[in-house]
mmCIF file of C-alpha atoms and ligand atoms in Angstrom:
data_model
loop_
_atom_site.group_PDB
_atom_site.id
_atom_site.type_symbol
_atom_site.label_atom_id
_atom_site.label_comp_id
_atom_site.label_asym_id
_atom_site.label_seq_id
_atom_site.Cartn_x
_atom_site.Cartn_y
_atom_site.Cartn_z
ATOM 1 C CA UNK A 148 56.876 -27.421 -58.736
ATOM 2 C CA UNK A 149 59.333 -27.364 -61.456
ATOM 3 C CA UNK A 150 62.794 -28.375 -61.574
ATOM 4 C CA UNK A 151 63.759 -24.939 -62.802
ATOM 5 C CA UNK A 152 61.711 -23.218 -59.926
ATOM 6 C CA UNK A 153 63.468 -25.961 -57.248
ATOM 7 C CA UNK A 154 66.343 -24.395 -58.408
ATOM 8 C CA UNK A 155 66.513 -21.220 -58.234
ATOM 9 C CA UNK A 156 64.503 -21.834 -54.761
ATOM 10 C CA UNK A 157 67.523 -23.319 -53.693
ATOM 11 C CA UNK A 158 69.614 -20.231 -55.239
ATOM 12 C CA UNK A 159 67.938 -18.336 -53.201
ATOM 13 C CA UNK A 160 67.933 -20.233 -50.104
ATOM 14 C CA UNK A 161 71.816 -20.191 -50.659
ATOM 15 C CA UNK A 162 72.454 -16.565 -51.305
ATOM 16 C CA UNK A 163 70.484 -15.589 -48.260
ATOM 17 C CA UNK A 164 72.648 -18.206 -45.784
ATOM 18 C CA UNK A 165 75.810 -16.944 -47.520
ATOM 19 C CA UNK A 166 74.816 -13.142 -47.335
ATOM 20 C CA UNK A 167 72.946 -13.114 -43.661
ATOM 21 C CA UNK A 168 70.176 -12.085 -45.913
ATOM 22 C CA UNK A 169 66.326 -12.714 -44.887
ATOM 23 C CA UNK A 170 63.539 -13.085 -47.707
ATOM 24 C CA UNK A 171 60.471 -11.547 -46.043
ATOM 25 C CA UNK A 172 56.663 -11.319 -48.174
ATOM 26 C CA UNK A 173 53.719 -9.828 -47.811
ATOM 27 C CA UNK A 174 50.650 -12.664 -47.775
ATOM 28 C CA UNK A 175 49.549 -10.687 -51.293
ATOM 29 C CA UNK A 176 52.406 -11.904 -52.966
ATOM 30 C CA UNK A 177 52.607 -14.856 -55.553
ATOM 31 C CA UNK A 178 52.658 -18.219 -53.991
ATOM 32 C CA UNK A 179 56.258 -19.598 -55.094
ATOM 33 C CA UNK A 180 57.532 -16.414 -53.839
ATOM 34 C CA UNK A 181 55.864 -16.614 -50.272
ATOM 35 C CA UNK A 182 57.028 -20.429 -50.453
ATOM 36 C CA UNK A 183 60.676 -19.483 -50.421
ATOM 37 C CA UNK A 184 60.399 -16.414 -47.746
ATOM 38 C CA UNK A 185 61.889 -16.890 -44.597
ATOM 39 C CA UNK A 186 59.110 -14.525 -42.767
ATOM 40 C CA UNK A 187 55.423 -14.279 -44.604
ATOM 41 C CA UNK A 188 53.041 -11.585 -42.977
ATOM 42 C CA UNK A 189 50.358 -8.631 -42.876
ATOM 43 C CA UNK A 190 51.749 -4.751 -42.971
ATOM 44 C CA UNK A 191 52.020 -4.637 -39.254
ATOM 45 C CA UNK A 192 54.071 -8.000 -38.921
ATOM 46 C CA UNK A 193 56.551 -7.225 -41.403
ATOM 47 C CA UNK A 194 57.572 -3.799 -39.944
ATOM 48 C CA UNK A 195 57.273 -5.629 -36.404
ATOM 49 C CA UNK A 196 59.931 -8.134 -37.943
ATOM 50 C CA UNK A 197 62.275 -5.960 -39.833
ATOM 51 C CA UNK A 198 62.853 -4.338 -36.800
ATOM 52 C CA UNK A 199 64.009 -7.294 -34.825
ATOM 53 C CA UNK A 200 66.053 -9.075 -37.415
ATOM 54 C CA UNK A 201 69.771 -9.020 -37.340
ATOM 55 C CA UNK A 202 69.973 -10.339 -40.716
ATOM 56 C CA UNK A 203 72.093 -7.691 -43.249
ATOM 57 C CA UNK A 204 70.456 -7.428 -45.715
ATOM 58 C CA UNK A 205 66.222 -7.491 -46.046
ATOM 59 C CA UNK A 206 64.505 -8.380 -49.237
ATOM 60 C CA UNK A 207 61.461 -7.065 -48.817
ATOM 61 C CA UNK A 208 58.879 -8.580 -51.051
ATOM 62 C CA UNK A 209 55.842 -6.391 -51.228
ATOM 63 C CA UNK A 210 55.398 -2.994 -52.371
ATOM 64 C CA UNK A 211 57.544 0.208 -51.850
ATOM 65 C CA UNK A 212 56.153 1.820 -48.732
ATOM 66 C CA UNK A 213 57.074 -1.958 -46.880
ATOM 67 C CA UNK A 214 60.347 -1.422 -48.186
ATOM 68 C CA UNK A 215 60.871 2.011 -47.175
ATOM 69 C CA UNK A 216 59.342 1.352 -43.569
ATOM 70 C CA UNK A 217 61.928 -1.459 -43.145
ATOM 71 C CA UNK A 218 64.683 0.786 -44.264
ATOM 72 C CA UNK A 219 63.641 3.387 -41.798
ATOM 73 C CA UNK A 220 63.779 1.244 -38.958
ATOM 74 C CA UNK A 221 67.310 -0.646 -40.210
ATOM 75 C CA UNK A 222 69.322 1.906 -40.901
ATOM 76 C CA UNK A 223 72.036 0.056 -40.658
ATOM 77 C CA UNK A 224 70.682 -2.968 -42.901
ATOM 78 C CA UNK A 225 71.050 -3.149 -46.623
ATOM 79 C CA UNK A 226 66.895 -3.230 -47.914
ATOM 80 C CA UNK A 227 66.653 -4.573 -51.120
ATOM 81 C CA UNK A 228 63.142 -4.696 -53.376
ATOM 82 C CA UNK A 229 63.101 -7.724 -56.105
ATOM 83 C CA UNK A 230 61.131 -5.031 -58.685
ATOM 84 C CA UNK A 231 61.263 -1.561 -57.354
ATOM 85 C CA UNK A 232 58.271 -0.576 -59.825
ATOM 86 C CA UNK A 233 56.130 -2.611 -57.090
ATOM 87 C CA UNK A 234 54.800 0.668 -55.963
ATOM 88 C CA UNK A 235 50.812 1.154 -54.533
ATOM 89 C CA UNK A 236 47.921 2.905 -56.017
ATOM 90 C CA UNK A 237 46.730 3.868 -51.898
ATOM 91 C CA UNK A 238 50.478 5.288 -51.130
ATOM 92 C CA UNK A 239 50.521 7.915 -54.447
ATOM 93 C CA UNK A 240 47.001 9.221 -54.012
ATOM 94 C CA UNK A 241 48.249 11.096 -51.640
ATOM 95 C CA UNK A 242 51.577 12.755 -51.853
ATOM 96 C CA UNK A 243 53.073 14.836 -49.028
ATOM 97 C CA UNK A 244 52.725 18.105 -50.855
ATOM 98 C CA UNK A 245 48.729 17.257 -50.840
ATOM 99 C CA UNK A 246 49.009 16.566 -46.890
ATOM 100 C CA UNK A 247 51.441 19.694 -46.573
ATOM 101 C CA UNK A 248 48.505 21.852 -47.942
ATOM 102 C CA UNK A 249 45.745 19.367 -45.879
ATOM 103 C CA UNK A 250 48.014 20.289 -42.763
ATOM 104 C CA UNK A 251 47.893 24.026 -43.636
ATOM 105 C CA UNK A 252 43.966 24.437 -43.856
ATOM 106 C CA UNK A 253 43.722 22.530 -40.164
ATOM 107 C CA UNK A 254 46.357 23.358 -38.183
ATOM 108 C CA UNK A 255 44.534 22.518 -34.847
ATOM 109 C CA UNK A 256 44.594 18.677 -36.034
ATOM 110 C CA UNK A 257 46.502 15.484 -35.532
ATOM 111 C CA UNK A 258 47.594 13.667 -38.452
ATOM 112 C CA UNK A 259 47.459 9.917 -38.420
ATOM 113 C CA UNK A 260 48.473 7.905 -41.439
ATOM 114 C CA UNK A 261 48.004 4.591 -42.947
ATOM 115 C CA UNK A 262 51.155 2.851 -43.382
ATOM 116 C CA UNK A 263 50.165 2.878 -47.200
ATOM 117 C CA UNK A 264 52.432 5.886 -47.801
ATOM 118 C CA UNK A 265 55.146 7.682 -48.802
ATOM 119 C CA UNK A 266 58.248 8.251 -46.073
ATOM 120 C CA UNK A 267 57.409 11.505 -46.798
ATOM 121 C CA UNK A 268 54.243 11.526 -45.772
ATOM 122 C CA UNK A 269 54.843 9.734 -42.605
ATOM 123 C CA UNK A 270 57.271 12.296 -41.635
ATOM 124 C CA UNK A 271 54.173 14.660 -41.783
ATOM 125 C CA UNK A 272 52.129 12.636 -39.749
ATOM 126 C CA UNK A 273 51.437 12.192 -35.455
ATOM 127 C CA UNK A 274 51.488 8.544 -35.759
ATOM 128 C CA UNK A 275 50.452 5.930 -38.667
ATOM 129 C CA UNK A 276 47.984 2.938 -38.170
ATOM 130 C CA UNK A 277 47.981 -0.338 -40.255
ATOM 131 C CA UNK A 278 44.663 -2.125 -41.225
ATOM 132 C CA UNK A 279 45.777 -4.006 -38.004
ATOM 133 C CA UNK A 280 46.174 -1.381 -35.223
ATOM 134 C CA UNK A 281 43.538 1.102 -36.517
ATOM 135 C CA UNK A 282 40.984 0.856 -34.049
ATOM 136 C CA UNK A 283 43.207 0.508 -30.764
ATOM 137 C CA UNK A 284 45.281 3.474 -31.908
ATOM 138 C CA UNK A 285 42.733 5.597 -32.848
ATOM 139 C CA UNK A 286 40.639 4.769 -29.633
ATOM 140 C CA UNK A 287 44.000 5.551 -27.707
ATOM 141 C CA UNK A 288 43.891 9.578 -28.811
ATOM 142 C CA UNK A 289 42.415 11.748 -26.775
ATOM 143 C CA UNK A 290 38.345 11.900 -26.942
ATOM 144 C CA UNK A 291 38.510 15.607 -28.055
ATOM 145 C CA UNK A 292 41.367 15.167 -30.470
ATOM 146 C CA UNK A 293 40.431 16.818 -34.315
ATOM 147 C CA UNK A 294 41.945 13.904 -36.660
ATOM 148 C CA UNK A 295 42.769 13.858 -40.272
ATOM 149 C CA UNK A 296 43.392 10.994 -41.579
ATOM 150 C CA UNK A 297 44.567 9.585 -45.060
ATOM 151 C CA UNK A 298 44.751 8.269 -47.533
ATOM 152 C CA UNK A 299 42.232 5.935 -47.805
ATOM 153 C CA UNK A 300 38.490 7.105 -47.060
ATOM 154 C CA UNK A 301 37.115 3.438 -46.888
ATOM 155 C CA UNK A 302 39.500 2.265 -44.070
ATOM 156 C CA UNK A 303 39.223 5.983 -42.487
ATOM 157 C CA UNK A 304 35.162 5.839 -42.821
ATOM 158 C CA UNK A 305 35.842 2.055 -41.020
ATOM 159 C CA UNK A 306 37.460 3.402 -38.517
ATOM 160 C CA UNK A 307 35.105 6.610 -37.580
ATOM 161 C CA UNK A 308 31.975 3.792 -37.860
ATOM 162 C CA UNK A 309 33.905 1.107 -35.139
ATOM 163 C CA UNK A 310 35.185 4.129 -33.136
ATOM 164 C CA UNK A 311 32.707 7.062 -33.376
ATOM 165 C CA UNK A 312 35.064 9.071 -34.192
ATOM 166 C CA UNK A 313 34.986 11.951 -36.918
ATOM 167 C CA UNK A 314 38.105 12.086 -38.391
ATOM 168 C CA UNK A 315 38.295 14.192 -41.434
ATOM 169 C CA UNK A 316 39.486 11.763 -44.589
ATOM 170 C CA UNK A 317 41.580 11.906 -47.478
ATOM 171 C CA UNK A 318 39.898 10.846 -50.442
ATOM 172 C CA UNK A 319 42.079 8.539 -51.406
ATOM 173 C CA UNK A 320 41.420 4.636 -52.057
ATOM 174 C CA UNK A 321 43.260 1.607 -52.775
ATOM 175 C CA UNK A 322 41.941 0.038 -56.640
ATOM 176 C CA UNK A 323 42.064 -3.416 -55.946
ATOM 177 C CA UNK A 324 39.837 -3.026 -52.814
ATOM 178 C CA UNK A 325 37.429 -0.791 -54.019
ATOM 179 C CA UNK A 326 36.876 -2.540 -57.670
ATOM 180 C CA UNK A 327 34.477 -5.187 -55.652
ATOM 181 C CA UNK A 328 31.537 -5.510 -57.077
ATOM 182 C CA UNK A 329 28.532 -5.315 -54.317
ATOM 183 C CA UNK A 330 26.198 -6.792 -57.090
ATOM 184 C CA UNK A 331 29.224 -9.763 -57.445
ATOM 185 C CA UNK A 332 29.666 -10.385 -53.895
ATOM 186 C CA UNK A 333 25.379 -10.436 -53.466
ATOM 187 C CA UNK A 334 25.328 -12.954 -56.497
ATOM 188 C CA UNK A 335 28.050 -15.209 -54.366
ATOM 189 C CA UNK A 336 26.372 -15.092 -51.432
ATOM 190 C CA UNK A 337 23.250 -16.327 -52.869
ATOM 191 C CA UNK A 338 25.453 -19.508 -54.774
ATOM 192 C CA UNK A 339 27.243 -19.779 -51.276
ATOM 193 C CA UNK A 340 24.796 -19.157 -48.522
ATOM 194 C CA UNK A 341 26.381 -21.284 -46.037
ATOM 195 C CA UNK A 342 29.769 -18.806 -46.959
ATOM 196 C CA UNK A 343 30.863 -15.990 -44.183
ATOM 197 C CA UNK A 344 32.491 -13.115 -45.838
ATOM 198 C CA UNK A 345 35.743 -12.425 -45.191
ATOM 199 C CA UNK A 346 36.876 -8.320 -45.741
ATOM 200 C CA UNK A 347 39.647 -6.004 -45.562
ATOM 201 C CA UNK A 348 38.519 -2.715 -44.614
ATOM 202 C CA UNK A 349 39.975 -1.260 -47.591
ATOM 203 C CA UNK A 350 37.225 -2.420 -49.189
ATOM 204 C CA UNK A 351 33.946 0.127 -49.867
ATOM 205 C CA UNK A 352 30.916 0.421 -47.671
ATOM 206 C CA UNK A 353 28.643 -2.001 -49.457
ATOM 207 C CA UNK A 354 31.402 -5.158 -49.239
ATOM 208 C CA UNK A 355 31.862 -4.558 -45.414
ATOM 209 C CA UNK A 356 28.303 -3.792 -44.477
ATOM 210 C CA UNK A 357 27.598 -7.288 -46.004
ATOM 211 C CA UNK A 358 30.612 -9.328 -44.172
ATOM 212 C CA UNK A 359 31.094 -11.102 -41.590
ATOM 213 C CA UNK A 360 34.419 -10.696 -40.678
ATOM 214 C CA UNK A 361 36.257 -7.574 -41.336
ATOM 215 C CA UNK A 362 40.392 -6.825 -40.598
ATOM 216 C CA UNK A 363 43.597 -6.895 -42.006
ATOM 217 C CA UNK A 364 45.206 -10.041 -43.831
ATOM 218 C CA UNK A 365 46.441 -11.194 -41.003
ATOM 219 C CA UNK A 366 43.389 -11.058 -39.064
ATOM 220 C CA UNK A 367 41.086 -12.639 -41.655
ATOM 221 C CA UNK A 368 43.795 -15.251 -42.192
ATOM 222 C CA UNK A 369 43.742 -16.057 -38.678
ATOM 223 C CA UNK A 370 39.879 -16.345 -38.649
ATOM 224 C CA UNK A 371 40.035 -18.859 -40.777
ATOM 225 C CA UNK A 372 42.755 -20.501 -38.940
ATOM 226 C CA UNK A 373 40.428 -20.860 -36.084
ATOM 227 C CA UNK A 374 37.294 -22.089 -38.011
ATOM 228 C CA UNK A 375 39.954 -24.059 -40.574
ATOM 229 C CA UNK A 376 36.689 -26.304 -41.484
ATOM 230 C CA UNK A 377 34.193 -23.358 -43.412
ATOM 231 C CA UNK A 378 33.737 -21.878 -46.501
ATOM 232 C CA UNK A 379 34.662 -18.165 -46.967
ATOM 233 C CA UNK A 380 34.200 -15.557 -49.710
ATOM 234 C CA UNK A 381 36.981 -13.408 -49.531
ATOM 235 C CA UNK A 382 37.375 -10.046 -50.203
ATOM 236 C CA UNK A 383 40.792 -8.893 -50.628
ATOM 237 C CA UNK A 384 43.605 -8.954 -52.846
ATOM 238 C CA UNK A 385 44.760 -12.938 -53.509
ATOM 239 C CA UNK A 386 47.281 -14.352 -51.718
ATOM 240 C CA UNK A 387 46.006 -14.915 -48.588
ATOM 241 C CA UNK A 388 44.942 -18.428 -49.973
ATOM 242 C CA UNK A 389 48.141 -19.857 -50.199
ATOM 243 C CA UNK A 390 48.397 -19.197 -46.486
ATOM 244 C CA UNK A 391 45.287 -20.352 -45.198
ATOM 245 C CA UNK A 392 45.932 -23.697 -47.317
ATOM 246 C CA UNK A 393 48.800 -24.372 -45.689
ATOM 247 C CA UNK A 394 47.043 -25.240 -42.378
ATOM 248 C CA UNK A 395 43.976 -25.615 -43.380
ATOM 249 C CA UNK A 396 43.784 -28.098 -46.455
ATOM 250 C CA UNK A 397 39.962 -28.089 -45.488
ATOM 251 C CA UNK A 398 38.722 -24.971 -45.786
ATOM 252 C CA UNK A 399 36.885 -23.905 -48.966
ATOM 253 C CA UNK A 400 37.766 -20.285 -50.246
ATOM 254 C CA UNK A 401 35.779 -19.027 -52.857
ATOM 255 C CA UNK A 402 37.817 -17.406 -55.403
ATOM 256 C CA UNK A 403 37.535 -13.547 -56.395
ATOM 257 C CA UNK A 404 40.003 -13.239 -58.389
ATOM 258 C CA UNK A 405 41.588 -10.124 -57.510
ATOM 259 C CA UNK A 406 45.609 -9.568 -57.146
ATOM 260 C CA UNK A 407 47.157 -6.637 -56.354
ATOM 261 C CA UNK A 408 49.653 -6.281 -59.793
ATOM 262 C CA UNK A 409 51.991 -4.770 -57.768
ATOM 263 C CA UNK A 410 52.635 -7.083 -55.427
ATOM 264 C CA UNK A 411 52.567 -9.826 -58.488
ATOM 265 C CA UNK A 412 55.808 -7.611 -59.845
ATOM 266 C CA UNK A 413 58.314 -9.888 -57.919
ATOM 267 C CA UNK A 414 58.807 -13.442 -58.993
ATOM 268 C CA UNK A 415 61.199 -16.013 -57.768
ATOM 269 C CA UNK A 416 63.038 -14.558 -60.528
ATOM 270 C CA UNK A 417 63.508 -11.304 -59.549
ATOM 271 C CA UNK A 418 64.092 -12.220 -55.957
ATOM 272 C CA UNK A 419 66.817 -14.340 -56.846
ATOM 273 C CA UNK A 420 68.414 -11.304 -59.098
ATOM 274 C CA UNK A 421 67.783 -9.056 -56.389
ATOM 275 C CA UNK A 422 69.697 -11.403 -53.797
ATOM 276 C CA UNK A 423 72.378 -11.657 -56.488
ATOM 277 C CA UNK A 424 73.224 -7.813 -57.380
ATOM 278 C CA UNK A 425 72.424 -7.055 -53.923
ATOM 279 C CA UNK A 426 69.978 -4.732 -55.911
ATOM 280 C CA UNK A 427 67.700 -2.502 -56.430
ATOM 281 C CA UNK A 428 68.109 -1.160 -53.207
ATOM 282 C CA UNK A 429 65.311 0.920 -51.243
ATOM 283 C CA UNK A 430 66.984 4.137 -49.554
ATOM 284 C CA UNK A 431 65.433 6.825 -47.479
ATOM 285 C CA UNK A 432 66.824 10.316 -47.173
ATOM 286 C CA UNK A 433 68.160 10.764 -43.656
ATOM 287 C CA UNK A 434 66.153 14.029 -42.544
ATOM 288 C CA UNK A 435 63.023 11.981 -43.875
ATOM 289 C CA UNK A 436 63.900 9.062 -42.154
ATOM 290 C CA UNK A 437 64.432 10.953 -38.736
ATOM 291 C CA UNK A 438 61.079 12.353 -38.800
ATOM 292 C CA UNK A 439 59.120 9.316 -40.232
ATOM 293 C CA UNK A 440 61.139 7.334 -37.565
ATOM 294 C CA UNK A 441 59.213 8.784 -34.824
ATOM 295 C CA UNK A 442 55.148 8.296 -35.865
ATOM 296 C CA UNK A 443 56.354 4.515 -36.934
ATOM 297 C CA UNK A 444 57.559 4.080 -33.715
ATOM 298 C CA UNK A 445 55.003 5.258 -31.838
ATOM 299 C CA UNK A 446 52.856 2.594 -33.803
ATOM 300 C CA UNK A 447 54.651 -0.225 -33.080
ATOM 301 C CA UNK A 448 54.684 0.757 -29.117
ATOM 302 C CA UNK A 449 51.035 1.528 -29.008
ATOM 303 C CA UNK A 450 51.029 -1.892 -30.655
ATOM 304 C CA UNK A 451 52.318 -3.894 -28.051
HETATM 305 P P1 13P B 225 47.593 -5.534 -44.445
HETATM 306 O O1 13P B 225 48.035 -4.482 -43.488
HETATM 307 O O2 13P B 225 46.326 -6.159 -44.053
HETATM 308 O O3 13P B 225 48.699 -6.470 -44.685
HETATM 309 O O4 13P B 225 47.242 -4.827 -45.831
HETATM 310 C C1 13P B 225 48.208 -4.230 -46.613
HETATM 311 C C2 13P B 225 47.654 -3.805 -47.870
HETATM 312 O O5 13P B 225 48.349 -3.312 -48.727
HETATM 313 C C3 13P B 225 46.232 -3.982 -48.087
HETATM 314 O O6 13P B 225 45.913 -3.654 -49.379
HETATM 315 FE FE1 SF4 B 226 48.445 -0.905 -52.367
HETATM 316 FE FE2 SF4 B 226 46.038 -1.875 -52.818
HETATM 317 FE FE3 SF4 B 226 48.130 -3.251 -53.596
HETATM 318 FE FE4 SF4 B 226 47.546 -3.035 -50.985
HETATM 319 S S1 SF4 B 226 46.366 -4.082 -52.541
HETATM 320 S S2 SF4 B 226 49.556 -2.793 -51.922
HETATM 321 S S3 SF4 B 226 46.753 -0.956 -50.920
HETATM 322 S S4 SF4 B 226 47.522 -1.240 -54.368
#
């Protein structure tokens, strides 16, 4: 670490005990930022924390939706985003417009959303799911329940595999997941064969079918965690590395070279501007809010 990065680490760790201000980061985001977060973790985790802090002000450092799901369940706290062009390719391929019209053609169905969207689309939706809580939720509606479910047709085809379900998907994707190569990850395996395959289930048919392990960040960090002694391929956005080498020096990831450019947007920089102009700031309208309030919600109790 440099001096100049030790310092504005410290900048940061100064604003946020002046301001009652928490830094919390997604386990995508670039390693000196997760280093200086007070709270690092998956989707799930971060709207499970948000809710419970009684910090005043949130920088959220990961991409718009997290922001806007912390702001919806803080009203009352100040959420600030270190770059708010950290948006997400999953979130905008569908926008609520396309799931107003979705609604209209199947009005006998219940919605359920991946967190990966807009506020306004969760305020369209039954109940949303992370990459966490897909399968219990989903295996918690009833048997006979009609589903649609967006926006992103690998997790959603996941999901109906692991449940037997038949939820009707959105054909929406996230790019980072779904650029894998099959023909890469068949080429590893053969360097690697001793590797197990670590994949997020936004990732297409062909990477999961061929892994080992498949669940959110969290999850395949945690994996890891318990086997801290193996070599892994993963397949998700980086990030996750910085984690897992924090307990587990031993373990031998094999790089695939894949970040998510929007959650690379923040930088200790930005955070520390951010903390500093007590800005950008990540607002949600309050009739949105209301109704997105209530799917979220439901989430995090059928989480528990
Ligand atoms: P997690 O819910 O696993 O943190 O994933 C979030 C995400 O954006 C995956 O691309
Ligand atoms: Fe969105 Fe994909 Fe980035 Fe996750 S990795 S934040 S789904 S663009």
């Amino acid at each position: 670490m440099t001096s100049l990065e030790q310092d504005i680490k410290q900048q940061i760790r100064d604003l946020c005990r002046q301001k009652n201000a928490v830094v919390m980061a997604h386990y995508y985001q670039r390693a000196e930022v997760q280093s200086v977060a007070d709270f690092v973790g998956d989707s799930l985790a971060l709207a499970q924390q948000a809710q419970k802090t009684d910090a005043d002000i949130i920088v959220m450092c990961g991409v718009h939706f997290m922001a806007e799901t912390a702001a919806i369940l803080c009203p009352e706290r100040k959420v600030l985003i270190p770059d708010a062009s950290a948006g997400c390719s999953l979130a905008d391929s569908c926008q609520a417009a396309d799931l107003r019209a979705w609604k209209a053609q199947h009005p006998d169905h219940l919605v359920v959303s991946y967190v990966n969207t807009s506020a306004e689309v969760k305020a369209l939706s039954d109940i949303v799911v992370t990459s966490g809580n897909a399968l219990k939720i989903v295996n918690r509606l009833p048997q006979d329940a009609k589903i649609l479910f967006g926006p992103d047709r690998n997790l959603g085809r996941y999901i109906n595999e692991r449940t037997g379900r038949k939820m009707d998907l959105w054909n929406g994707c996230c790019h980072v997941h779904d650029r894998f190569s099959a023909e890469n990850l068949v080429q590893l395996k053969q360097q690697y064969p001793q590797a197990l395959v670590l994949a997020h289930p936004e990732c297409r048919k062909e990477i999961v079918d061929q892994s080992d392990v498949v669940g959110s960040t969290a999850v395949l960090i945690q994996y890891v965690k318990e086997h801290p002694d193996g070599q892994y391929i993963v397949m998700t956005a980086d990030g996750v590395d910085y984690e897992i080498y924090q307990s587990c020096p031993n373990a031998h990831l094999i790089n695939t070279d894949n970040a998510c450019e929007y959650m690379h947007k923040h930088t200790l920089e930005s955070v520390l501007a951010c903390l500093q102009n007590e800005a950008p700031v990540v607002t949600v309208d309050a009739q949105t809010a209301m109704k997105a309030t209530l799917p979220i919600h439901r989430m995090l109790d059928w989480s528990k």
